[in-house]
Short mmCIF file of C-alpha atoms in Angstrom, two decimals:
data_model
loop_
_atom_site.label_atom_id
_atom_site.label_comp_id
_atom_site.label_asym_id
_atom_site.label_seq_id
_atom_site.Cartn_x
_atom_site.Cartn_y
_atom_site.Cartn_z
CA UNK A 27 0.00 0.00 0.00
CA UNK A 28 1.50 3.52 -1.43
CA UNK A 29 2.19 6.23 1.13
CA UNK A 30 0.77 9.73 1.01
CA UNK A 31 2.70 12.66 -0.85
CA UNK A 32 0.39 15.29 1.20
CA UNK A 33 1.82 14.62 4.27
CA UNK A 34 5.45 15.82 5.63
CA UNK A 35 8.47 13.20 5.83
CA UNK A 36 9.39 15.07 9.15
CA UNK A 37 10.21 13.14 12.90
CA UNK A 38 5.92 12.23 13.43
CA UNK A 39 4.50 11.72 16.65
CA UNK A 40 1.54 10.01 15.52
CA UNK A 41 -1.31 9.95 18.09
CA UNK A 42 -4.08 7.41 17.77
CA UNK A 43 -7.12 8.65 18.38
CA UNK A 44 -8.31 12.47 19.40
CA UNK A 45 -10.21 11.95 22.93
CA UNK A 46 -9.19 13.29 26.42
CA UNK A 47 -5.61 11.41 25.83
CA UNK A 48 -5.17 12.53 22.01
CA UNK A 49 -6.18 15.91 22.40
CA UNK A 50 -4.48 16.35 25.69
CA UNK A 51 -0.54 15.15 24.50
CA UNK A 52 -1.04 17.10 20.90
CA UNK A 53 -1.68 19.97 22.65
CA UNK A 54 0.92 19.95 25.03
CA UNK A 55 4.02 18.74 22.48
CA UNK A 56 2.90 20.34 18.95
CA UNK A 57 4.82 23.41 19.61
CA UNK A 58 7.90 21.98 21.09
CA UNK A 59 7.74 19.37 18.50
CA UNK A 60 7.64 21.97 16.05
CA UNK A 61 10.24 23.93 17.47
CA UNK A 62 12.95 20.75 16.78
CA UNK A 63 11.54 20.45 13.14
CA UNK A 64 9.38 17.65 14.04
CA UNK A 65 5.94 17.59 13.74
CA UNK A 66 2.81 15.89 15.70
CA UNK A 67 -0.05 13.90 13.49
CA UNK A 68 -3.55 13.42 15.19
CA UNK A 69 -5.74 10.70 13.67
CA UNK A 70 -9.35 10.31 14.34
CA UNK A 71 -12.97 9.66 12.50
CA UNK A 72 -14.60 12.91 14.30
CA UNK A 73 -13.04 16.60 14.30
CA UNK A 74 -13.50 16.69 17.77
CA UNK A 75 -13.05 15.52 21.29
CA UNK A 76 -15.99 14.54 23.74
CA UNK A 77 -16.42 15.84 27.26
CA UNK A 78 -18.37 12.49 27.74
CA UNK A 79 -19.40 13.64 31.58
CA UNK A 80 -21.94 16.39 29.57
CA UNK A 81 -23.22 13.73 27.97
CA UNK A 82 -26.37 13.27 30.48
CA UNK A 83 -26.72 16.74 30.41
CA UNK A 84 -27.01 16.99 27.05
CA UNK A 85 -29.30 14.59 26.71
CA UNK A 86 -31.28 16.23 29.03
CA UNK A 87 -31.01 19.54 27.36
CA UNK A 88 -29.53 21.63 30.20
CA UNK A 89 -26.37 21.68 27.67
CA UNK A 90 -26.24 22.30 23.52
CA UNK A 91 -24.44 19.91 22.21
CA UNK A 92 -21.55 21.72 20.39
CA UNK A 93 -20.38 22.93 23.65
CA UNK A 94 -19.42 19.37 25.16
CA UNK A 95 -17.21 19.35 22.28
CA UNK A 96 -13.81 20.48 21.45
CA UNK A 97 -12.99 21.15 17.97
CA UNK A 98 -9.37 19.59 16.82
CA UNK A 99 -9.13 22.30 14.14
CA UNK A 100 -9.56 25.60 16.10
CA UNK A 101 -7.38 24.17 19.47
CA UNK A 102 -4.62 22.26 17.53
CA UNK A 103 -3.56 24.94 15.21
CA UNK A 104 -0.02 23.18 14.80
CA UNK A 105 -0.83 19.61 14.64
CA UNK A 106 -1.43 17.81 11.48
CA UNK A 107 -4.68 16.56 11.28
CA UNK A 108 -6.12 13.67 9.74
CA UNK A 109 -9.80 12.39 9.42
CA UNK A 110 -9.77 9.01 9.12
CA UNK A 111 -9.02 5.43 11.37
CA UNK A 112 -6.30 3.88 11.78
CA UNK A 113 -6.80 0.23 11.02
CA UNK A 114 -3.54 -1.58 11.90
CA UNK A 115 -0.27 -0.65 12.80
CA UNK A 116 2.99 -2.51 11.88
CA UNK A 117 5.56 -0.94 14.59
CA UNK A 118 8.18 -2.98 13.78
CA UNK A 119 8.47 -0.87 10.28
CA UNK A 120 7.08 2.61 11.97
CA UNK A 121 3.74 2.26 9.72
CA UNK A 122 0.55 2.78 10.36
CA UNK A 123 -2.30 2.31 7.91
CA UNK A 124 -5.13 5.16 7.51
CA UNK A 125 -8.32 4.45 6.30
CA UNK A 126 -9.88 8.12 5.60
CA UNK A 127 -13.62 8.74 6.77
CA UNK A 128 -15.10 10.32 3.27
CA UNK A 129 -14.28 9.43 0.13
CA UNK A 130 -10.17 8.20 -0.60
CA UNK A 131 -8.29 5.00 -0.22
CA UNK A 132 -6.55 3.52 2.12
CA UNK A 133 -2.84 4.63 3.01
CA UNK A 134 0.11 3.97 4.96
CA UNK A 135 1.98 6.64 7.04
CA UNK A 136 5.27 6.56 8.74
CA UNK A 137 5.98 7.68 12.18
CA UNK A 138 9.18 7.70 14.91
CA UNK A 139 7.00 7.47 17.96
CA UNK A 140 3.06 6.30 18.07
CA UNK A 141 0.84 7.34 20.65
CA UNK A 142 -2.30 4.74 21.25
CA UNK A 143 -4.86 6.86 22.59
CA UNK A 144 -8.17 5.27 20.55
CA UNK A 145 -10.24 4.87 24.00
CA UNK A 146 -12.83 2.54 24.68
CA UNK A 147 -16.32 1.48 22.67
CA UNK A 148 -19.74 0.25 24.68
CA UNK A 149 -19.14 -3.25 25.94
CA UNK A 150 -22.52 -5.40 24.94
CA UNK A 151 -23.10 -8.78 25.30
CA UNK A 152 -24.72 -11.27 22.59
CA UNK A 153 -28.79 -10.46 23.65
CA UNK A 154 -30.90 -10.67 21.37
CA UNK A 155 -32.35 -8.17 19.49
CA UNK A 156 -30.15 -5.44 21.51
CA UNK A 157 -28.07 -4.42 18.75
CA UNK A 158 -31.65 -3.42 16.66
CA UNK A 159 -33.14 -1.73 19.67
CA UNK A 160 -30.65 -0.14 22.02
CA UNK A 161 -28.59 2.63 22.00
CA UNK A 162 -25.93 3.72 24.05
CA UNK A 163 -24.74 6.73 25.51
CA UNK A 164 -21.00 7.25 24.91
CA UNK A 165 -20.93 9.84 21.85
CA UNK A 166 -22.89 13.53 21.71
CA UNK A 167 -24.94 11.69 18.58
CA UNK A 168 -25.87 9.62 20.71
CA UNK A 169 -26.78 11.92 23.16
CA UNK A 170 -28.90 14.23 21.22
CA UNK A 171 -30.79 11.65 19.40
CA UNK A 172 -31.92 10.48 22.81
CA UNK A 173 -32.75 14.52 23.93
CA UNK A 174 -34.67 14.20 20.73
CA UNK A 175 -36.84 10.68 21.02
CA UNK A 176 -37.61 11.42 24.57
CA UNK A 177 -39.49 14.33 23.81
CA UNK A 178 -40.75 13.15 21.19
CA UNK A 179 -42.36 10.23 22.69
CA UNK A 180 -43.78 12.08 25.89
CA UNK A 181 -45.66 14.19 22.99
CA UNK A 182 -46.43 11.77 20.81
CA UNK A 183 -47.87 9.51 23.28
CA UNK A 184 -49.57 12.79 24.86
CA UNK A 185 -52.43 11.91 21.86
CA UNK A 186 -52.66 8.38 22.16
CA UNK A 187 -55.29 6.45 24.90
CA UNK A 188 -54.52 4.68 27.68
CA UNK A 189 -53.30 0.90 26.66
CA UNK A 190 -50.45 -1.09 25.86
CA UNK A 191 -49.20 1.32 22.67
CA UNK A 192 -49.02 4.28 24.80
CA UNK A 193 -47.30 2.45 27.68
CA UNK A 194 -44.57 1.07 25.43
CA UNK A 195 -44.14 4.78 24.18
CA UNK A 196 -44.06 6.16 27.40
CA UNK A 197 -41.60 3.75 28.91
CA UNK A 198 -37.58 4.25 29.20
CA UNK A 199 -35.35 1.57 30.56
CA UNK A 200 -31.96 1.90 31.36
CA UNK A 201 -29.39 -1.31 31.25
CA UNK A 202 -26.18 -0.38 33.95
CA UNK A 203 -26.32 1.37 37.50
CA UNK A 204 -22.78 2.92 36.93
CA UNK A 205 -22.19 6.11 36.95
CA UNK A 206 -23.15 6.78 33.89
CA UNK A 207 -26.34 4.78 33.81
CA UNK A 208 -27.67 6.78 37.08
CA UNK A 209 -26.71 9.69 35.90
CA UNK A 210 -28.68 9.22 32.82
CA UNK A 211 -31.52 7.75 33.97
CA UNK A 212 -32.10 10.97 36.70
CA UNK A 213 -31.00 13.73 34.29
CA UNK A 214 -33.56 12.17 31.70
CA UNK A 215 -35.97 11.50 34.40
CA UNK A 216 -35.61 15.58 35.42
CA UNK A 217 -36.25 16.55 31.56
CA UNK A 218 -39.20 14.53 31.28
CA UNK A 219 -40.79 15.73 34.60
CA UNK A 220 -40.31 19.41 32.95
CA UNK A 221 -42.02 18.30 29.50
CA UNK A 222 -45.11 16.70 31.81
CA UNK A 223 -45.89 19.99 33.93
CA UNK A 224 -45.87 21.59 30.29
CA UNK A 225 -48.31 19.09 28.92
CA UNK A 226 -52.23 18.88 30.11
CA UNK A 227 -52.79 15.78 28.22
CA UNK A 228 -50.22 13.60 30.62
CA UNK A 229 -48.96 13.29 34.78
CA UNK A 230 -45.77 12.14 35.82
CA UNK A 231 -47.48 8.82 36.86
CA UNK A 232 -48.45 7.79 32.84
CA UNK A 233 -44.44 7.55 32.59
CA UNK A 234 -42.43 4.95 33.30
CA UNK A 235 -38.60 5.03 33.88
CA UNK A 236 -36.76 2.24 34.40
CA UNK A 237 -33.36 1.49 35.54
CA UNK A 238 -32.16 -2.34 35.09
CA UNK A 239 -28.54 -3.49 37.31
CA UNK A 240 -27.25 -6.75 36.94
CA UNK A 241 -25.43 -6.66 40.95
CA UNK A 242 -26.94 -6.36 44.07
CA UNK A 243 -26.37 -2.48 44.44
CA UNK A 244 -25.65 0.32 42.28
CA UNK A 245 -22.27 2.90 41.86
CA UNK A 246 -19.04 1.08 42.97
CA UNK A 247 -17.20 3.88 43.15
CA UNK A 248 -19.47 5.55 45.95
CA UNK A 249 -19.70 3.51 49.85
CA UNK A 250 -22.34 1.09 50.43
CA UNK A 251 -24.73 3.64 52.45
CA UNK A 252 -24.82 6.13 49.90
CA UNK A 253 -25.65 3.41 47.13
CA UNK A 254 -28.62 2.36 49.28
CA UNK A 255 -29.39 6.50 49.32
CA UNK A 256 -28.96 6.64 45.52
CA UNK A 257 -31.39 4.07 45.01
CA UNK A 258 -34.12 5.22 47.59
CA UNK A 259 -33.46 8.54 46.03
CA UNK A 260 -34.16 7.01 42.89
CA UNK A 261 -37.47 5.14 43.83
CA UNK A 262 -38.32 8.92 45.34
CA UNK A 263 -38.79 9.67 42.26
CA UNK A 264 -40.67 7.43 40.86
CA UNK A 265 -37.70 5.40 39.07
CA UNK A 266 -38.26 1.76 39.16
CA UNK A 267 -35.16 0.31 40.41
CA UNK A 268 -34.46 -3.82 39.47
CA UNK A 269 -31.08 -4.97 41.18
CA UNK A 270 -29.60 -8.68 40.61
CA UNK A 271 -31.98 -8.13 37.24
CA UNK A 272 -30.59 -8.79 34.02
CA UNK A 273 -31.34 -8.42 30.43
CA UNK A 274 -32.05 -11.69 28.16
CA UNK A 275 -33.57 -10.57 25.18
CA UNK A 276 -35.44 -7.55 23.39
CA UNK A 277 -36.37 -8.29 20.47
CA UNK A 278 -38.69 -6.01 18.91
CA UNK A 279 -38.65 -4.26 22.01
CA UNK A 280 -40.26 -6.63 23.93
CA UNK A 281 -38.03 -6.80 26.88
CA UNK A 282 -37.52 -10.33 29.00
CA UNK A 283 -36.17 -9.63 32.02
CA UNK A 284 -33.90 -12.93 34.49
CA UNK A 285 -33.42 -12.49 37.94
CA UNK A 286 -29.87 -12.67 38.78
CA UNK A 287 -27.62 -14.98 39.64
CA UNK A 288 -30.06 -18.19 39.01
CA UNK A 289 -31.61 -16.39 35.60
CA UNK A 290 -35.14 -17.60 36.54
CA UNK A 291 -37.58 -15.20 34.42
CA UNK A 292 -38.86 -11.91 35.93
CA UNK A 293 -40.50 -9.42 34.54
CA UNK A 294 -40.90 -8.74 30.86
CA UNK A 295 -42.67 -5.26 28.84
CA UNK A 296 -42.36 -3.20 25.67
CA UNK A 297 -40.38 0.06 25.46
CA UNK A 298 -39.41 2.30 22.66
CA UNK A 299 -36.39 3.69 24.15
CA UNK A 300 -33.83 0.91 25.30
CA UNK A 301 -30.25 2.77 26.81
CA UNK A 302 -27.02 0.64 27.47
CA UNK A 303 -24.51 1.97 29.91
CA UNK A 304 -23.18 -1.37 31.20
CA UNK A 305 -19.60 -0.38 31.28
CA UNK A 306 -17.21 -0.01 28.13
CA UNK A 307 -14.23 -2.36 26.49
CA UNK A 308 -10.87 -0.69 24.78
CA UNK A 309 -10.53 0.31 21.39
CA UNK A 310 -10.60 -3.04 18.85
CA UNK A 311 -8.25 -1.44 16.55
CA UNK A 312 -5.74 -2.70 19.21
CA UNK A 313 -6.11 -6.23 17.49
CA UNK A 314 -4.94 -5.12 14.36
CA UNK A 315 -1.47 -3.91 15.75
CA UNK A 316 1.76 -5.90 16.47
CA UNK A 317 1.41 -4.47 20.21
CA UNK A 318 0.81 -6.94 23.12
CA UNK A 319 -2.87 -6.71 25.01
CA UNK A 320 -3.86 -8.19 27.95
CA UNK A 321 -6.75 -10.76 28.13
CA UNK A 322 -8.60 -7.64 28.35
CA UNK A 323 -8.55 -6.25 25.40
CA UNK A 324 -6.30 -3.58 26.40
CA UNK A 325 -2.18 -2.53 25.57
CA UNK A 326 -0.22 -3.82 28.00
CA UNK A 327 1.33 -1.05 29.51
CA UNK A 328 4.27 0.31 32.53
CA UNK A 329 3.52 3.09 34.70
CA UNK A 330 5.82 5.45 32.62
CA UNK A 331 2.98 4.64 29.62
CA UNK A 332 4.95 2.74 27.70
CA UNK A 333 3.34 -0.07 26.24
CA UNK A 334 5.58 -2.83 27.48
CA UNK A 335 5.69 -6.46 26.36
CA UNK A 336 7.07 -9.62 28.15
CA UNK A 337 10.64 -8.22 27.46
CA UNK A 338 10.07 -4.82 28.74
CA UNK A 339 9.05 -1.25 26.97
CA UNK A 340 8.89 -1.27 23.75
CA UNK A 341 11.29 1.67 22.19
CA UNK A 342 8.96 5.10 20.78
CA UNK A 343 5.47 3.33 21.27
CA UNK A 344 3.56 4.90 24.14
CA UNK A 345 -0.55 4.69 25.26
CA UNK A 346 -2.23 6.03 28.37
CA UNK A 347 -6.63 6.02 29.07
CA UNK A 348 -9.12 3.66 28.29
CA UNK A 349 -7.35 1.71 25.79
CA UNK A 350 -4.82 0.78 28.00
CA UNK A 351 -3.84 -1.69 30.97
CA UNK A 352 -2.10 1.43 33.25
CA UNK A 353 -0.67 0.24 36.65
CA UNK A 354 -2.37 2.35 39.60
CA UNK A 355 0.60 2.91 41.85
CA UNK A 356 -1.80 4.73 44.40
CA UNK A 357 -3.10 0.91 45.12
CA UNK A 358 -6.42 1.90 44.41
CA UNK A 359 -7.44 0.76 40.87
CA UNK A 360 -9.61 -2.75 40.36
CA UNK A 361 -7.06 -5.28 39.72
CA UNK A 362 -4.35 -3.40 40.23
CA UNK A 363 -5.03 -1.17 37.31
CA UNK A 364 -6.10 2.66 36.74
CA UNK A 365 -9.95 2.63 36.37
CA UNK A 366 -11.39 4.21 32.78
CA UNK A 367 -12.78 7.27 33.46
CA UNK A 368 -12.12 10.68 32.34
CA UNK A 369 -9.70 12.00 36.04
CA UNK A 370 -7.24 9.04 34.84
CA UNK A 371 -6.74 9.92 30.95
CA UNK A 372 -6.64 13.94 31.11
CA UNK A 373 -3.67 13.51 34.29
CA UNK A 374 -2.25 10.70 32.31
CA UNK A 375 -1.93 12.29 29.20
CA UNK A 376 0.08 15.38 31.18
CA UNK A 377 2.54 13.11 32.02
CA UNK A 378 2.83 11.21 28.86
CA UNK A 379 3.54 14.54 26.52
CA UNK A 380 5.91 15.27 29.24
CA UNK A 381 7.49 11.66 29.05
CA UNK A 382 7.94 11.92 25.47
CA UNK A 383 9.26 14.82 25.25
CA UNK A 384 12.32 13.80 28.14
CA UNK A 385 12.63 11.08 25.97
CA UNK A 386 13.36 12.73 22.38
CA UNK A 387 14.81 15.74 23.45
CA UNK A 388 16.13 15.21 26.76
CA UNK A 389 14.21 18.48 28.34
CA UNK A 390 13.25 16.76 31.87
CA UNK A 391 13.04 13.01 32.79
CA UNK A 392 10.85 10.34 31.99
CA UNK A 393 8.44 9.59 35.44
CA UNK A 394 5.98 6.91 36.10
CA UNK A 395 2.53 7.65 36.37
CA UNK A 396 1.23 8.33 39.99
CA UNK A 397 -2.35 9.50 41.10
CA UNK A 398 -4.85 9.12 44.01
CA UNK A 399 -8.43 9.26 43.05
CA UNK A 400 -10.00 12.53 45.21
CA UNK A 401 -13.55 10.96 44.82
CA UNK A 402 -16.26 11.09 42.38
CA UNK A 403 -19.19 13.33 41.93
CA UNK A 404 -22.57 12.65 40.12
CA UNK A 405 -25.66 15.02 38.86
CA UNK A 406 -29.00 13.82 39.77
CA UNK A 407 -30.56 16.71 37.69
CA UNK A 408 -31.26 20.01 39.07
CA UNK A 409 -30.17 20.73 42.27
CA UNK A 410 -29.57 17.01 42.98
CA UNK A 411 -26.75 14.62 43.47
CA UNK A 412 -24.12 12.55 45.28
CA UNK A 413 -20.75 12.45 45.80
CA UNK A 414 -17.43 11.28 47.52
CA UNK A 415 -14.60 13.92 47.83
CA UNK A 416 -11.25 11.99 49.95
CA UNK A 417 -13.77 9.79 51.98
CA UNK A 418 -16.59 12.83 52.78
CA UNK A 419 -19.93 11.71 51.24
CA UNK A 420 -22.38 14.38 49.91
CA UNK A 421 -25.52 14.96 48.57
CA UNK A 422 -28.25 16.74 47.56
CA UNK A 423 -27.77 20.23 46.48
CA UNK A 424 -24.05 20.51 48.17
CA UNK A 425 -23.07 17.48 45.56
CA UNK A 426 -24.48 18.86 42.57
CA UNK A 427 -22.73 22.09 43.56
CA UNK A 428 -19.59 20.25 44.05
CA UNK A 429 -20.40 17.97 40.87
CA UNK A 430 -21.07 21.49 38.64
CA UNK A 431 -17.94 22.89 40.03
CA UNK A 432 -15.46 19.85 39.23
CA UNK A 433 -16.51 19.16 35.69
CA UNK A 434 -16.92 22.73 35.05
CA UNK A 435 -13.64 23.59 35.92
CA UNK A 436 -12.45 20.40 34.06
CA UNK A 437 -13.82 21.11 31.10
CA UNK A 438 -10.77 21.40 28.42
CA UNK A 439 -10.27 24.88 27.01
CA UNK A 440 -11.48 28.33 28.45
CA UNK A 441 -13.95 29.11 25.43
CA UNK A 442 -15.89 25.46 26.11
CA UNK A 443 -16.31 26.39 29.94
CA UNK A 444 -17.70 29.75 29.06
CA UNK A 445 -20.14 27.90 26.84
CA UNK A 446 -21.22 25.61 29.27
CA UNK A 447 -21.70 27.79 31.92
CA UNK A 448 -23.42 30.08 30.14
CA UNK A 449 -25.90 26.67 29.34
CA UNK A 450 -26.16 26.44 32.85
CA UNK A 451 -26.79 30.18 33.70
CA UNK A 452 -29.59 30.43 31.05
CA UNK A 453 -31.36 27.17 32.14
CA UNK A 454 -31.34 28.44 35.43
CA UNK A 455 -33.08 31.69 34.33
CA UNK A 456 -35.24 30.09 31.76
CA UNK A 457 -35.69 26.37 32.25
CA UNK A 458 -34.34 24.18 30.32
CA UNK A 459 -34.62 23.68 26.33
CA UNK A 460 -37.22 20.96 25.70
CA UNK A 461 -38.05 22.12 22.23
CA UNK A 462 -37.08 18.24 20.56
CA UNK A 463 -35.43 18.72 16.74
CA UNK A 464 -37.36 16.81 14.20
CA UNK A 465 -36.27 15.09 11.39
CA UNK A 466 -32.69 14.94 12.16
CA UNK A 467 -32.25 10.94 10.82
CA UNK A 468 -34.42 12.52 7.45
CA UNK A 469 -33.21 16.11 7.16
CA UNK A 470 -34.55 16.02 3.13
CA UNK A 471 -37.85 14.84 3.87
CA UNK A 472 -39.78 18.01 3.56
CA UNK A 473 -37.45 19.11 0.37
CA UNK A 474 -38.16 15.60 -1.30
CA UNK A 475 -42.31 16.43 -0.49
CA UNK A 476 -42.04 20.04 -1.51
CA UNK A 477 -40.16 18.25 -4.97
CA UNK A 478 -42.57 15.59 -5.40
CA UNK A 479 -45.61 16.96 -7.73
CA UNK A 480 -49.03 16.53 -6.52
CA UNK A 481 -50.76 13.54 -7.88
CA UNK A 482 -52.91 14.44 -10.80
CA UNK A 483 -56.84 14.11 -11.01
CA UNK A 484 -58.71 11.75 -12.92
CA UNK A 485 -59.44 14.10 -16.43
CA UNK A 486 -62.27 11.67 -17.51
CA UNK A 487 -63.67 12.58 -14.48
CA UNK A 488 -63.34 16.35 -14.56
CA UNK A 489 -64.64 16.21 -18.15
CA UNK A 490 -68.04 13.64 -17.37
CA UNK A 491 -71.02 16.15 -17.16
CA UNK A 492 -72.81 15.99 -13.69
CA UNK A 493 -75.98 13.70 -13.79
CA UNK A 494 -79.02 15.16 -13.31
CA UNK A 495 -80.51 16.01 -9.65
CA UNK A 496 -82.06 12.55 -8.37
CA UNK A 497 -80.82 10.39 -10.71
CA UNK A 498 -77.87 7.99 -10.63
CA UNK A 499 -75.67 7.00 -13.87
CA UNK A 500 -76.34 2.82 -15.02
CA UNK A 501 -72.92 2.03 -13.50
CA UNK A 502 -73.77 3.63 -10.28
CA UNK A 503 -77.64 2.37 -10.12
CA UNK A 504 -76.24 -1.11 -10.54
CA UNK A 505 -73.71 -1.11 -8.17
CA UNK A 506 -76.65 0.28 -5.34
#
């Protein structure tokens, strides 16, 4: 496979991948790089990186979408961009092959140090008929078209009677009592109660939200009393909590429900709106590299992110986040290892431009990764939430404070935390947005209708005099 002429023959860091980790170590080495006449490469399908902690928020309208995004193009003005995957990599010979997202074929580009930053995907399992019905909640698309359905349903099924069609409509289920899945399932929950008050034709009673968790409690990374809070909390609200419940099959939407761990059959129903959050697996395109994974899934890796096989570091390739198996020297990571979430990959990625950089030019020294996890914090909605700051629980309106605070502040670039504060300030004026955006899978539908001529009357029947008052034609006497 030819190379590309477009791109430079200069020294390439090559990052794979443009999330918290790719973003993070372009920005921090594409001027230095520069500086030594090298140059840093960014490869990735979307032009942008994904605060994915918005992404309940979004979906629940209290932030746009565009703002829980940070454009490559207008914060990486000196790294070379390229939109497109990366579907194997042949380190041994400093290649990687680059598969671009539009139109073009397949090429290979060379590189003197690689950067595996290509995150993590939604784990599923083989269910059936959950790949035709679900959707998950890891990308802003996916975000949005959720904003979108939800609303749409609640008004839709605002016209329909009471019975099993309007039910279905009405009813939301959640797979995964993670963080994520409890933070979705209250910040949708809090959107929906707003469209309700707004609508005569419904009550909060006629909908149903329902949150489905495989183990016995919900939110490992908060103690055991405030995961019995979150899910009385929950059940406040009228959330249906199932624990040791499990999903075996929803096909067409019909949902069959096993309890958990003897898989007898529970309870089973229709929904419309079916949302997996039961955790995440790394990046595939780690299979298609000559770089050793764990049984995982993930690049093996050291503490100073190098990924490191069963003779040590490998020379120039480095990886850090979700798509790799990082040692947690703190001793608190499951297994031994740093937990995926978004705290790990930002600090990671800090040291790893750093590391590289010591490397290659010798400014500084390589260090191993070292960090102790302060806590977590979760948004219940408005003016609602839990959290764990260094062993001090919270919740309630101190939490979502605290929860506001952390992300907002965390929140890459000072333009994106304007944006999203100004979100915030305006919902808290106004309320927040629930106008739903139509049409967004069929944005030509009303141009192909206003296109499509109006189907043209019957001539023979314009032309046919009328029939005299009180009397009917043979054809239509006969056929009385």
């Amino acid at each position: 496979m030819a190379s590309n002429s477009l791109f430079s023959d200069r020294p390439r860091i090559l990052v794979v991948g443009g999330g918290y980790v790719g973003l993070y170590v372009a920005r921090k080495l594409q001027k230095k790089v520069k500086s030594h006449g090298g140059i840093v490469t960014l490869v990735d399908p979307l032009p942008y990186m994904t605060y994915q902690p918005f992404l309940p928020e979004v979906a629940a309208g209290s932030i746009e979408a565009r703002h829980a995004i940070v454009s490559h193009r207008v914060h990486l003005p000196q790294t070379e961009l390229i939109s497109g995957r990366v579907t194997s990599v042949d380190h041994a010979a400093r290649t990687a092959t680059i598969e671009p997202a539009g139109e073009g074929e397949p090429f290979t580009l060379g590189y003197t140090d690689i950067v595996m930053a290509a995150g993590a995907i939604t784990r599923t399992f083989p269910i059936e008929g959950l790949k035709d019905q679900g959707i998950g909640l890891k990308t802003i698309e996916e975000a949005v078209a959720l904003r979108n359905q939800i609303l749409e349903r609640i008004e839709t099924g605002s016209l329909m009677p009471a019975g099993p069609a309007r039910d279905r409509m009405l009813t939301f289920v959640v797979v995964g009592g993670g963080f994520a899945g409890i933070e979705a399932i209250t910040e949708m929950e809090d959107m929906a109660r707003d469209a309700v008050k707004k609508n005569a034709r419904l009550k909060r009673s006629d909908v149903r939200f329902v949150l489905i968790e495989a183990m016995p409690r919900v939110m490992p990374e908060v103690s055991e009393q405030q995961a019995v809070w979150v899910v009385e909390h929950l059940r406040s609200r009228g959330i249906q909590v199932l624990l040791n419940t499990s999903l075996a099959s929803a096909v067409d939407g019909n949902l069959k429900l096993i309890n958990m761990p003897d898989k007898t059959p529970a309870d089973e129903f229709a929904t419309d709106t079916l949302i997996w959050t039961a955790g995440v697996q790394a990046n595939p395109v780690v299979r298609s590299t000559d770089f050793p994974i764990d049984d995982r899934g993930r690049l093996r890796a050291n503490a100073e992110l190098r990924i490191t096989g069963d003779d040590g570091p490998l020379q120039h390739a480095w990886t850090a986040g979700d798509v790799a198996a990082v040692p947690d020297l703190s001793g608190g990571g499951v297994g031994g290892f740093c937990v995926p979430n978004a705290q790990h990959a930002v600090r990671q990625a800090k040291r790893l431009a750093k590391n590289i950089y010591a490397q290659n030019y010798g400014v500084g020294r390589v260090q191993e990764y070292k960090h102790t996890n302060l806590g977590a914090v979760a948004g219940f909605g408005t003016f609602k939430g839990v959290a764990n700051i260094m062993g001090f629980g919270m919740r309630g309106f101190p939490a979502w404070l605290a929860h506001r605070g952390y992300h907002g502040m965390a929140m890459p670039m000072f333009e994106r935390k304007a944006r999203v504060i100004s979100n915030w300030s305006m919902s808290f004026i106004f309320g927040r947005d629930l106008a739903p955006i139509a049409d967004l899978q069929t944005p030509r539908r009303q141009f192909r209708n206003a296109a499509t001529p109006p189907p043209k009357k019957d001539t023979a029947l314009q032309s046919a005099p009328p029939a005299p008052a009180g009397k009917a034609s043979g054809k239509a006497a006969s056929n009385a």
